[in-house]
PDB file of C-alpha atoms in Angstrom:
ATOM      1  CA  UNK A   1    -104.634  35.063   7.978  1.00 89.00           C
ATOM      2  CA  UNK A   2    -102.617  32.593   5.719  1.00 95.00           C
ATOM      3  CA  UNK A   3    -103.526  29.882   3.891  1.00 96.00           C
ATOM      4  CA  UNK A   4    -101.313  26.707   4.478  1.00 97.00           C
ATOM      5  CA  UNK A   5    -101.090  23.586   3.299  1.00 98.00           C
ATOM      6  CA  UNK A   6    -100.366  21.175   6.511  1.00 98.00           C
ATOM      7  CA  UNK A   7     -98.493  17.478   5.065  1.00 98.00           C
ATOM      8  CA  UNK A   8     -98.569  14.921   7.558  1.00 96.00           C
ATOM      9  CA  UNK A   9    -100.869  14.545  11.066  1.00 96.00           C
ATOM     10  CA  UNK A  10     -98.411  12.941  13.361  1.00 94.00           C
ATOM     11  CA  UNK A  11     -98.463  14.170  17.039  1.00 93.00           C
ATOM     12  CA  UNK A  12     -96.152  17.289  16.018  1.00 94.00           C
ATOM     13  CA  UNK A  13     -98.554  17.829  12.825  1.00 95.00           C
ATOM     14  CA  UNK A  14    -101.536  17.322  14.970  1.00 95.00           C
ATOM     15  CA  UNK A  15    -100.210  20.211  17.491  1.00 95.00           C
ATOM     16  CA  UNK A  16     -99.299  22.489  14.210  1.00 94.00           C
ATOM     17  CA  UNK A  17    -102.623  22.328  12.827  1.00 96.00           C
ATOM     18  CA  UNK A  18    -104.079  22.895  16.439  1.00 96.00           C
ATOM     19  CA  UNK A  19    -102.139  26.281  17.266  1.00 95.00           C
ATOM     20  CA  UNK A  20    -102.919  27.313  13.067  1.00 95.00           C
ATOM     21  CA  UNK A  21    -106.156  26.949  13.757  1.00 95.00           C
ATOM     22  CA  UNK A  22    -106.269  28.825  16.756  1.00 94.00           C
ATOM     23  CA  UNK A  23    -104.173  31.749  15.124  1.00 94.00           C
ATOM     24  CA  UNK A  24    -106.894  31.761  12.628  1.00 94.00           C
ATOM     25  CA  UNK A  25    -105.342  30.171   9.587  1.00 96.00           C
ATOM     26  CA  UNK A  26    -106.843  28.606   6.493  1.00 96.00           C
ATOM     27  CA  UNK A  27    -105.168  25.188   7.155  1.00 97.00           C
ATOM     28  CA  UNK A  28    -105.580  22.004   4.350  1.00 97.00           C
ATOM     29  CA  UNK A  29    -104.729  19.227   5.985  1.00 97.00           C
ATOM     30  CA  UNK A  30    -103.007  15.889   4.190  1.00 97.00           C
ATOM     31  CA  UNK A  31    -102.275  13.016   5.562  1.00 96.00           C
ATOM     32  CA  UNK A  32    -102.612   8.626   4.518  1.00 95.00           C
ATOM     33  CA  UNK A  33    -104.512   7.902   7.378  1.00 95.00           C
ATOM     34  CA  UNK A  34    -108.305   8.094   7.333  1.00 95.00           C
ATOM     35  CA  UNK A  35    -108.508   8.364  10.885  1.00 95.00           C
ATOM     36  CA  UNK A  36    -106.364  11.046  11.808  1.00 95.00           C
ATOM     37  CA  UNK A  37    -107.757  12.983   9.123  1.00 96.00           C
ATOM     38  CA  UNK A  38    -111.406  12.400  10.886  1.00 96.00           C
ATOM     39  CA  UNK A  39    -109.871  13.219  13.932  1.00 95.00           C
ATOM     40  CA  UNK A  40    -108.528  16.536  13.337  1.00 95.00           C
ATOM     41  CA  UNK A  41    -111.738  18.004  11.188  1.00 96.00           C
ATOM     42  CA  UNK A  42    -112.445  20.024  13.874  1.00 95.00           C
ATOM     43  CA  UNK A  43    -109.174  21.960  13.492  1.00 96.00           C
ATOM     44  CA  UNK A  44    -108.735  22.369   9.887  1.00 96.00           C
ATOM     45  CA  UNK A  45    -110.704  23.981   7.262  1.00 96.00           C
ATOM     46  CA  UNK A  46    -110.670  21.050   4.480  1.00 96.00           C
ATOM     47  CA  UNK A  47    -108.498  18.036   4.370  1.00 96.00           C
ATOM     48  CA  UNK A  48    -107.667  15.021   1.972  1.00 96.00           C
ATOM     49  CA  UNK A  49    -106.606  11.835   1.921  1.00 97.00           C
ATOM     50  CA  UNK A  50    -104.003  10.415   0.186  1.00 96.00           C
ATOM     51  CA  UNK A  51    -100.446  10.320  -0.858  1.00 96.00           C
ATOM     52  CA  UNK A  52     -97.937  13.174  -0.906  1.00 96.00           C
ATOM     53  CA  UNK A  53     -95.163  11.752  -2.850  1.00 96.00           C
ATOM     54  CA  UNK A  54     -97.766  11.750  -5.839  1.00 97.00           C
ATOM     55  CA  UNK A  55     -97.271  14.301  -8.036  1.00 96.00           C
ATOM     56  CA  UNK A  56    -101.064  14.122  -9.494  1.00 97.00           C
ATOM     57  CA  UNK A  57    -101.938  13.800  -5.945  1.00 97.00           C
ATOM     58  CA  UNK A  58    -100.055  16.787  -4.710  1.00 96.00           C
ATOM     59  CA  UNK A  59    -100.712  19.075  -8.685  1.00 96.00           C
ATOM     60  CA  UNK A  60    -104.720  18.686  -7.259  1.00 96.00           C
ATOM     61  CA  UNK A  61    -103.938  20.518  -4.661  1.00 96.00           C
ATOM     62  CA  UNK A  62    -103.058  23.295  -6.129  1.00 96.00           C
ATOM     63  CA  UNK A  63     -99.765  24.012  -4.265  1.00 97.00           C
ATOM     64  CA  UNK A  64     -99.402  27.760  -5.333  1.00 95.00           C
ATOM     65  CA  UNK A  65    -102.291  28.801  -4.095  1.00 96.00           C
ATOM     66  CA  UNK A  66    -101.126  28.264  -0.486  1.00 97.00           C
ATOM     67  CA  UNK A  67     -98.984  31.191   1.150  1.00 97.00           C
ATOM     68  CA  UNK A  68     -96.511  28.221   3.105  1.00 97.00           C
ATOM     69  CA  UNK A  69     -96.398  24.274   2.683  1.00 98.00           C
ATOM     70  CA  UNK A  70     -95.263  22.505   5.940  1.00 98.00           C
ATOM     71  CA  UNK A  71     -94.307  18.914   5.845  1.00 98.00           C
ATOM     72  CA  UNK A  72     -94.443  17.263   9.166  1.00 96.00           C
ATOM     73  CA  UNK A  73     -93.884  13.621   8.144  1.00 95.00           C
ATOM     74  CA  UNK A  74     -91.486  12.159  10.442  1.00 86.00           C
ATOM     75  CA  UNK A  75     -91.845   8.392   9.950  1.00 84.00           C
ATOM     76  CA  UNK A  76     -90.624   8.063   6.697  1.00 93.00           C
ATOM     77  CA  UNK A  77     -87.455  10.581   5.738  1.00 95.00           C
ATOM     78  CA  UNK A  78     -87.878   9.143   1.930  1.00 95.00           C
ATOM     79  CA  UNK A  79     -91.314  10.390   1.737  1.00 96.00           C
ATOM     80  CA  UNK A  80     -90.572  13.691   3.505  1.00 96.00           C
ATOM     81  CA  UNK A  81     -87.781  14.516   1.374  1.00 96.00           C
ATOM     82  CA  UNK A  82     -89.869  13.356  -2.355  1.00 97.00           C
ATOM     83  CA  UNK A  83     -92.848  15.583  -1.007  1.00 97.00           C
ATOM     84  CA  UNK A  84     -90.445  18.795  -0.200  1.00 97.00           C
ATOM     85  CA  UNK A  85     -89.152  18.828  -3.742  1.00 97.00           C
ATOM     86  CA  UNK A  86     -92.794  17.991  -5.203  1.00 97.00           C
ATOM     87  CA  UNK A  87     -93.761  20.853  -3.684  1.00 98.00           C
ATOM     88  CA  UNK A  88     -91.285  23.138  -4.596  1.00 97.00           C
ATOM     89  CA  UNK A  89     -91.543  22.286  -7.864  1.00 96.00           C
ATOM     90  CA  UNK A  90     -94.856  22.232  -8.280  1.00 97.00           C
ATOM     91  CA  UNK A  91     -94.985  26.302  -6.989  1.00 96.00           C
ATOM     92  CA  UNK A  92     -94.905  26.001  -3.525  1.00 96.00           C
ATOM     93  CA  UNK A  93     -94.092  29.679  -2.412  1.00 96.00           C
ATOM     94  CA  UNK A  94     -92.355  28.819   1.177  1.00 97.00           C
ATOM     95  CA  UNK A  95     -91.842  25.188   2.312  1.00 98.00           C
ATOM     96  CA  UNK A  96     -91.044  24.294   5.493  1.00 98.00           C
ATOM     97  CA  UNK A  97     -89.847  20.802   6.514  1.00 97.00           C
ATOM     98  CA  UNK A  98     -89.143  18.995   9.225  1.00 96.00           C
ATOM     99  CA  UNK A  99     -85.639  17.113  10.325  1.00 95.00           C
ATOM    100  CA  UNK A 100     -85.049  14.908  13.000  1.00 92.00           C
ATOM    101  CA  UNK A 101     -81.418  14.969  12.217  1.00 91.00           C
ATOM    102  CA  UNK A 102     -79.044  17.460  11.007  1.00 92.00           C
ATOM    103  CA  UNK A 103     -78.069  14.867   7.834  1.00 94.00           C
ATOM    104  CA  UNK A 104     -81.574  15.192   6.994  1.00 95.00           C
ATOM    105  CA  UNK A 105     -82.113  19.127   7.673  1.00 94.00           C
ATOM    106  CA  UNK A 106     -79.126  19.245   4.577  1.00 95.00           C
ATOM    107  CA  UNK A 107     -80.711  17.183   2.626  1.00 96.00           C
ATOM    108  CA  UNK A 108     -83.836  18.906   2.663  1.00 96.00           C
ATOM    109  CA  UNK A 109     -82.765  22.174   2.083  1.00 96.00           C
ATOM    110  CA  UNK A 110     -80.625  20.966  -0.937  1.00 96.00           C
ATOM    111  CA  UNK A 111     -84.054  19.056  -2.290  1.00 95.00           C
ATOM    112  CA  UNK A 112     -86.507  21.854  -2.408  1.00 94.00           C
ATOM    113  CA  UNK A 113     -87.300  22.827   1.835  1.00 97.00           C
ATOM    114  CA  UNK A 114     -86.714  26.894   2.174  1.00 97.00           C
ATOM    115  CA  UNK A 115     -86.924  26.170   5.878  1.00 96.00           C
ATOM    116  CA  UNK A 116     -86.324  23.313   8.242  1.00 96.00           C
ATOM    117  CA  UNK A 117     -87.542  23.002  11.877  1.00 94.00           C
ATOM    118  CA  UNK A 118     -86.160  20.061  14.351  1.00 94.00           C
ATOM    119  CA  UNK A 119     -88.642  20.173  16.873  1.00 91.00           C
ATOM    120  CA  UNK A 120     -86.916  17.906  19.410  1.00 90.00           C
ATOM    121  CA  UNK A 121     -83.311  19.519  18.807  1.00 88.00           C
ATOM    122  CA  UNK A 122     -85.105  23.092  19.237  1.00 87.00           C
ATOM    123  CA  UNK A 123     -87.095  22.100  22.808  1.00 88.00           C
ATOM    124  CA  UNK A 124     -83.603  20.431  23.919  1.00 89.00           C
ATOM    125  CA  UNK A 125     -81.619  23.578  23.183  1.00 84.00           C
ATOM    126  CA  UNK A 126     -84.701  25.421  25.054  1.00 82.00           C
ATOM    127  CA  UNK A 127     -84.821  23.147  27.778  1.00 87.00           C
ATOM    128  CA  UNK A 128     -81.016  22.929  28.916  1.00 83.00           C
ATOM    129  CA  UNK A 129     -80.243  26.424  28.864  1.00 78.00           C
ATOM    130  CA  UNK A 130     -84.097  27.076  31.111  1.00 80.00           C
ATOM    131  CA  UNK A 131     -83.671  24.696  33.463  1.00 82.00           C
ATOM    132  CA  UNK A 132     -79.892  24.814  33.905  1.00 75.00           C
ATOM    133  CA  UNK A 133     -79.976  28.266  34.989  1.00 73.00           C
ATOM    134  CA  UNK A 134     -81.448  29.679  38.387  1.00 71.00           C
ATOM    135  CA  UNK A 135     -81.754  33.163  36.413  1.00 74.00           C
ATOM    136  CA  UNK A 136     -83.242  32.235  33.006  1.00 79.00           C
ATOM    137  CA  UNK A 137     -86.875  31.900  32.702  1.00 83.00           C
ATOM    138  CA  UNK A 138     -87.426  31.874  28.915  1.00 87.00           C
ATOM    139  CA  UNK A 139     -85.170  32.241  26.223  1.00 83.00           C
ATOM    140  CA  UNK A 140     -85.866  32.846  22.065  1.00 84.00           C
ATOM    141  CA  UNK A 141     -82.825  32.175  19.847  1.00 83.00           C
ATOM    142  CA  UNK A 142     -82.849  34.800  16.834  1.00 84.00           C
ATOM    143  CA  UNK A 143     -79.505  33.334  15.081  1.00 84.00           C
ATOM    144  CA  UNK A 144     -76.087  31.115  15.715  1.00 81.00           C
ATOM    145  CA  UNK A 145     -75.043  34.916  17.715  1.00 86.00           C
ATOM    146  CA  UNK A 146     -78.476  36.650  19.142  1.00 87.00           C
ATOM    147  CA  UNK A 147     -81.388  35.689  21.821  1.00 88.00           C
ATOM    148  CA  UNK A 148     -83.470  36.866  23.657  1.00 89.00           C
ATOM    149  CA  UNK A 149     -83.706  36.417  27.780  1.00 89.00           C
ATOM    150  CA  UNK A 150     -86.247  36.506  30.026  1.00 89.00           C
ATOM    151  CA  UNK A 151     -83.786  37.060  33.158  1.00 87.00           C
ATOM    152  CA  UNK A 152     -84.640  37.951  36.674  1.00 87.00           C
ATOM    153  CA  UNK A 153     -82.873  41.225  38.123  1.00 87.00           C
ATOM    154  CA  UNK A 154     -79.548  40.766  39.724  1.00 86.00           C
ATOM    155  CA  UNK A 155     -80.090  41.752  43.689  1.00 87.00           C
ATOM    156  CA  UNK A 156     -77.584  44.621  43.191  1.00 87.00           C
ATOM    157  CA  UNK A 157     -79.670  46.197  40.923  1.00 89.00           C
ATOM    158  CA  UNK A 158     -82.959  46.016  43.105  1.00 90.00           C
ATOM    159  CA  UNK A 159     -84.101  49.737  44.035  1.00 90.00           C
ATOM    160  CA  UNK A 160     -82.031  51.177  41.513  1.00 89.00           C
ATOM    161  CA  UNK A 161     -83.496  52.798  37.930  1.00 88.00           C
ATOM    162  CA  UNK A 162     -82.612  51.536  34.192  1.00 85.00           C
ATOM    163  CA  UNK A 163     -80.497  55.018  33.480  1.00 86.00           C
ATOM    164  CA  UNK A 164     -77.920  54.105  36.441  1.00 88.00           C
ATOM    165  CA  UNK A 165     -77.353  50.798  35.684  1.00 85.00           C
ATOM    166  CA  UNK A 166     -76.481  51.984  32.232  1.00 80.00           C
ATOM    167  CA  UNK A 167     -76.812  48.289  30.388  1.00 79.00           C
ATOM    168  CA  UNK A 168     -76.361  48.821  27.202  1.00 79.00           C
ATOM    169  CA  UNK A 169     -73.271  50.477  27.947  1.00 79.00           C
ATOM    170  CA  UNK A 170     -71.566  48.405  30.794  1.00 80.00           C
ATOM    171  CA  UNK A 171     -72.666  45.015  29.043  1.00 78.00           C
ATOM    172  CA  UNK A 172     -73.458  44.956  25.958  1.00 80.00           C
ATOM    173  CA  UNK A 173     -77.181  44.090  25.862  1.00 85.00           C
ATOM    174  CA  UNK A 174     -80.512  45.940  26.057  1.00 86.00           C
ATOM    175  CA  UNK A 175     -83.282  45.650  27.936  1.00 87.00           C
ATOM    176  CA  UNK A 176     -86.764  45.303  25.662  1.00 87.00           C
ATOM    177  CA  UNK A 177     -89.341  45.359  28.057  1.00 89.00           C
ATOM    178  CA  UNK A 178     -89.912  44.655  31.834  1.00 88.00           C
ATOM    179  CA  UNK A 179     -92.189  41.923  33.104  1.00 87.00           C
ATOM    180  CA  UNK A 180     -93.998  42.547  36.198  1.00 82.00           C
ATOM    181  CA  UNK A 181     -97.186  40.287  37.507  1.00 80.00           C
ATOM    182  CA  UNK A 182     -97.545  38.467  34.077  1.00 77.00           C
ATOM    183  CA  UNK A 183     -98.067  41.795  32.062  1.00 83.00           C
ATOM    184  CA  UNK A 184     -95.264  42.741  29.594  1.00 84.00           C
ATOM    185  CA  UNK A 185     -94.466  46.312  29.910  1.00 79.00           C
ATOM    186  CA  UNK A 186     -92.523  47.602  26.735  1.00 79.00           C
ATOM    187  CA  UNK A 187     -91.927  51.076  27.392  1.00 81.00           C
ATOM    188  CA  UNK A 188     -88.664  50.745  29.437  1.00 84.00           C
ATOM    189  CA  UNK A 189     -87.285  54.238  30.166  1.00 85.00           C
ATOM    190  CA  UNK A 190     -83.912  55.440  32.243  1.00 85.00           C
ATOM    191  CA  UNK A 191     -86.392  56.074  35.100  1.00 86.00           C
ATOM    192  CA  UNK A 192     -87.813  52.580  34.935  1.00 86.00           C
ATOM    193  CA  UNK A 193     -87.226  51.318  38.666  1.00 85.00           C
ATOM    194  CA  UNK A 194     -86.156  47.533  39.105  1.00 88.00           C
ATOM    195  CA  UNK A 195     -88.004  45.679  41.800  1.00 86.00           C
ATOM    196  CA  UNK A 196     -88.085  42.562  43.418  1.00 84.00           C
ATOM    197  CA  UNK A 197     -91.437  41.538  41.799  1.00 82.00           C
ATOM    198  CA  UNK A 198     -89.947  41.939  38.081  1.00 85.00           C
ATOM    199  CA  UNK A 199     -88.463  40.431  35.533  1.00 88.00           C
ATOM    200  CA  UNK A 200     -86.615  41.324  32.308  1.00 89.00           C
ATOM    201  CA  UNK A 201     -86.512  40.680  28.364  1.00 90.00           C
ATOM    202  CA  UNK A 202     -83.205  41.973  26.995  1.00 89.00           C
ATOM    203  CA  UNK A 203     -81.827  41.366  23.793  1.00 91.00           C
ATOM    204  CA  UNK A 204     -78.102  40.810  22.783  1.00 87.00           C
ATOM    205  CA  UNK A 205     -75.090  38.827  21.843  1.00 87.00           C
ATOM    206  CA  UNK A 206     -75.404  35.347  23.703  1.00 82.00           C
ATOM    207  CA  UNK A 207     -72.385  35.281  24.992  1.00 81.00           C
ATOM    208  CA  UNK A 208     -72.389  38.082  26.487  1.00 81.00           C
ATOM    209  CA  UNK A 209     -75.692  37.697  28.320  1.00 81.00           C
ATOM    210  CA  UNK A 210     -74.622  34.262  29.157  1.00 75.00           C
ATOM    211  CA  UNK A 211     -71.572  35.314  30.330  1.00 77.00           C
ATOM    212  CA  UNK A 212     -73.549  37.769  32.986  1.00 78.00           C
ATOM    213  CA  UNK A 213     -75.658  36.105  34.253  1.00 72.00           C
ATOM    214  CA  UNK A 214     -73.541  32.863  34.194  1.00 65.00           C
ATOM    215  CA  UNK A 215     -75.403  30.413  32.202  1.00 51.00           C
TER     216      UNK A 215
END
């Protein structure tokens, strides 16, 4: 359990505090708005009022105390960007910001954000390589060179067992766990059989695994 300091209730800060919450995180919740602090009470543990780009404001907090600051505030970039460096320089021990642009992700991280997230560029990135594909069903990008895939089983290797395919060797990737039925199955061996009803997680370079299965 962390405890982290939540700065702006927008819809994407309203979804944050939601999943936090259900994770079981101490969340403190900040926001201008009366209301849409009243109407996320339920999800938080304590929440204030007020203005972020206010040092006094922000020192009351006490912004070392919380184990990540996320700033959410997407209306206003000249607000977001006073309240990341407030933060970190008032203590903050890992703050995360959000861009909607990738001008504004470097300005951030130049002003004070460790981290920056752009939600919209992230589900776009997500979204064209799912849905583009008749083979991907999920993908996780690790960096600019690794992913993850959640890949269905080429016909031609239906019937036959992880130790004749020989993956890693042939193409460069590895297989992390099998998927069968909704349950993850991690220990993958060379007798593992592939069947029609499964699916696969493998890690690698994503070229190469786009360049298999021809995303």
């Amino acid at each position: 359990m962390k405890s982290i300091l939540l700065i702006g209730l927008n819809n994407f800060g309203c979804l944050m505090a939601k999943q936090l919450h259900n994770q079981g995180h101490q969340v403190m919740a900040v926001d201008r708005d009366e209301e849409r602090i009243n109407k996320m009470m339920p999800f938080v543990t304590d929440a204030q009022i007020g203005d972020s780009t206010n040092e006094v404001f922000l020192k009351s907090l006490g912004i070392s105390n919380y184990d990540v600051c996320i700033v959410t505030i997407s209306s206003n970039f000249q607000s977001s960007l006073e309240t990341t460096s407030l933060l970190k320089e008032l203590g903050g021990k890992l703050v995360v910001s959000r861009a909607d642009r990738d001008v504004q992700a470097k300005f951030l991280l130049r002003n004070g954000a460790d981290e920056v997230i752009n939600p919209e560029k992230q589900i776009a990135e997500w979204a064209a390589i799912r849905y583009a594909s008749d083979h991907i069903l999920d993908y996780i990008k690790l960096d600019d060179d690794h992913a993850i895939f959640e890949v269905m089983i080429p016909n031609d290797w239906i019937g036959k067992t992880v130790g004749q395919i020989d993956i890693r060797k042939k193409y460069g990737f590895n297989i992390m766990a099998i998927k069968e039925d909704g349950q993850i199955i991690i220990s993958v061996t060379p007798e593992t059989l592939f069947t029609p009803n499964k699916t696969m997680l493998v890690l690698g370079e994503r070229k190469s695994i786009q360049k298999f299965f021809r995303i």
